[in-house]
């Protein structure tokens, strides 16, 4: 199982490849706000752990294992963003909050949040009721 730091790299690499078709060290470093040398070290570790194949000066490709984990991490991120939007977290706080909590939740908790989102989406009046309760609590 990847560490939280490895997860950040895999998620970023997966997103870059999905968006651009490739992931360069400089793009990864910029997206994660780290030095390129740190990216190179992590890429070598991810290569050793079979999440990707890295050839110096030629680039990298995710293995099937890396693609699977990367997709799962991106999906987790989107799910948590959806959840925070659903419960009324202010838009400007959502990205930072997701980054802060995503590595600290078990996959069981993620599954439960997914179920809760589905519950609310099946009947939009439930979302309205939730927002009304929040408004009531804020005015008390």
PDB file of N, CA, C and O in Angstrom, residues 78-80 82-84 86 112-122:
ATOM      1  N   UNK A  78     -12.415  13.274  -5.950  1.00  0.00           N
ATOM      2  CA  UNK A  78     -13.675  13.806  -6.488  1.00  0.00           C
ATOM      3  C   UNK A  78     -14.840  13.513  -5.540  1.00  0.00           C
ATOM      4  O   UNK A  78     -15.714  14.361  -5.339  1.00  0.00           O
ATOM      5  N   UNK A  79     -14.855  12.323  -4.983  1.00  0.00           N
ATOM      6  CA  UNK A  79     -15.914  11.939  -4.058  1.00  0.00           C
ATOM      7  C   UNK A  79     -15.931  12.862  -2.843  1.00  0.00           C
ATOM      8  O   UNK A  79     -16.991  13.360  -2.437  1.00  0.00           O
ATOM      9  N   UNK A  80     -14.765  13.122  -2.274  1.00  0.00           N
ATOM     10  CA  UNK A  80     -14.689  13.987  -1.099  1.00  0.00           C
ATOM     11  C   UNK A  80     -15.060  15.427  -1.444  1.00  0.00           C
ATOM     12  O   UNK A  80     -15.724  16.107  -0.651  1.00  0.00           O
ATOM     13  N   UNK A  82     -17.224  16.258  -3.760  1.00  0.00           N
ATOM     14  CA  UNK A  82     -18.680  16.197  -3.892  1.00  0.00           C
ATOM     15  C   UNK A  82     -19.359  16.200  -2.529  1.00  0.00           C
ATOM     16  O   UNK A  82     -20.362  16.881  -2.318  1.00  0.00           O
ATOM     17  N   UNK A  83     -18.801  15.440  -1.617  1.00  0.00           N
ATOM     18  CA  UNK A  83     -19.361  15.359  -0.269  1.00  0.00           C
ATOM     19  C   UNK A  83     -19.317  16.716   0.426  1.00  0.00           C
ATOM     20  O   UNK A  83     -20.326  17.166   1.000  1.00  0.00           O
ATOM     21  N   UNK A  84     -18.176  17.387   0.355  1.00  0.00           N
ATOM     22  CA  UNK A  84     -18.066  18.681   1.018  1.00  0.00           C
ATOM     23  C   UNK A  84     -18.989  19.720   0.385  1.00  0.00           C
ATOM     24  O   UNK A  84     -19.587  20.541   1.091  1.00  0.00           O
ATOM     25  N   UNK A  86     -21.833  18.994  -1.082  1.00  0.00           N
ATOM     26  CA  UNK A  86     -23.169  18.556  -0.680  1.00  0.00           C
ATOM     27  C   UNK A  86     -23.545  19.059   0.703  1.00  0.00           C
ATOM     28  O   UNK A  86     -24.662  19.515   0.923  1.00  0.00           O
ATOM     29  N   UNK A 112     -18.651   4.586   2.896  1.00  0.00           N
ATOM     30  CA  UNK A 112     -19.824   5.101   3.610  1.00  0.00           C
ATOM     31  C   UNK A 112     -20.197   6.496   3.118  1.00  0.00           C
ATOM     32  O   UNK A 112     -21.393   6.811   2.968  1.00  0.00           O
ATOM     33  N   UNK A 113     -19.205   7.342   2.851  1.00  0.00           N
ATOM     34  CA  UNK A 113     -19.474   8.681   2.316  1.00  0.00           C
ATOM     35  C   UNK A 113     -20.099   8.566   0.934  1.00  0.00           C
ATOM     36  O   UNK A 113     -21.045   9.285   0.597  1.00  0.00           O
ATOM     37  N   UNK A 114     -19.608   7.644   0.137  1.00  0.00           N
ATOM     38  CA  UNK A 114     -20.175   7.415  -1.195  1.00  0.00           C
ATOM     39  C   UNK A 114     -21.647   7.017  -1.090  1.00  0.00           C
ATOM     40  O   UNK A 114     -22.495   7.501  -1.844  1.00  0.00           O
ATOM     41  N   UNK A 115     -21.957   6.154  -0.138  1.00  0.00           N
ATOM     42  CA  UNK A 115     -23.344   5.725   0.088  1.00  0.00           C
ATOM     43  C   UNK A 115     -24.209   6.899   0.531  1.00  0.00           C
ATOM     44  O   UNK A 115     -25.349   7.056   0.070  1.00  0.00           O
ATOM     45  N   UNK A 116     -23.669   7.736   1.389  1.00  0.00           N
ATOM     46  CA  UNK A 116     -24.411   8.905   1.872  1.00  0.00           C
ATOM     47  C   UNK A 116     -24.705   9.879   0.726  1.00  0.00           C
ATOM     48  O   UNK A 116     -25.826  10.397   0.614  1.00  0.00           O
ATOM     49  N   UNK A 117     -23.724  10.102  -0.133  1.00  0.00           N
ATOM     50  CA  UNK A 117     -23.943  10.971  -1.296  1.00  0.00           C
ATOM     51  C   UNK A 117     -25.047  10.401  -2.171  1.00  0.00           C
ATOM     52  O   UNK A 117     -25.943  11.129  -2.621  1.00  0.00           O
ATOM     53  N   UNK A 118     -24.996   9.100  -2.407  1.00  0.00           N
ATOM     54  CA  UNK A 118     -26.032   8.444  -3.218  1.00  0.00           C
ATOM     55  C   UNK A 118     -27.405   8.626  -2.578  1.00  0.00           C
ATOM     56  O   UNK A 118     -28.394   8.892  -3.266  1.00  0.00           O
ATOM     57  N   UNK A 119     -27.478   8.492  -1.270  1.00  0.00           N
ATOM     58  CA  UNK A 119     -28.736   8.675  -0.534  1.00  0.00           C
ATOM     59  C   UNK A 119     -29.313  10.068  -0.799  1.00  0.00           C
ATOM     60  O   UNK A 119     -30.499  10.212  -1.090  1.00  0.00           O
ATOM     61  N   UNK A 120     -28.478  11.071  -0.709  1.00  0.00           N
ATOM     62  CA  UNK A 120     -28.950  12.442  -0.930  1.00  0.00           C
ATOM     63  C   UNK A 120     -29.291  12.692  -2.394  1.00  0.00           C
ATOM     64  O   UNK A 120     -30.262  13.382  -2.699  1.00  0.00           O
ATOM     65  N   UNK A 121     -28.520  12.136  -3.299  1.00  0.00           N
ATOM     66  CA  UNK A 121     -28.758  12.380  -4.723  1.00  0.00           C
ATOM     67  C   UNK A 121     -30.016  11.681  -5.228  1.00  0.00           C
ATOM     68  O   UNK A 121     -30.621  12.130  -6.201  1.00  0.00           O
ATOM     69  N   UNK A 122     -30.426  10.612  -4.596  1.00  0.00           N
ATOM     70  CA  UNK A 122     -31.647   9.911  -5.016  1.00  0.00           C
ATOM     71  C   UNK A 122     -32.901  10.735  -4.764  1.00  0.00           C
ATOM     72  O   UNK A 122     -33.920  10.528  -5.421  1.00  0.00           O
TER      73      UNK A 122
END
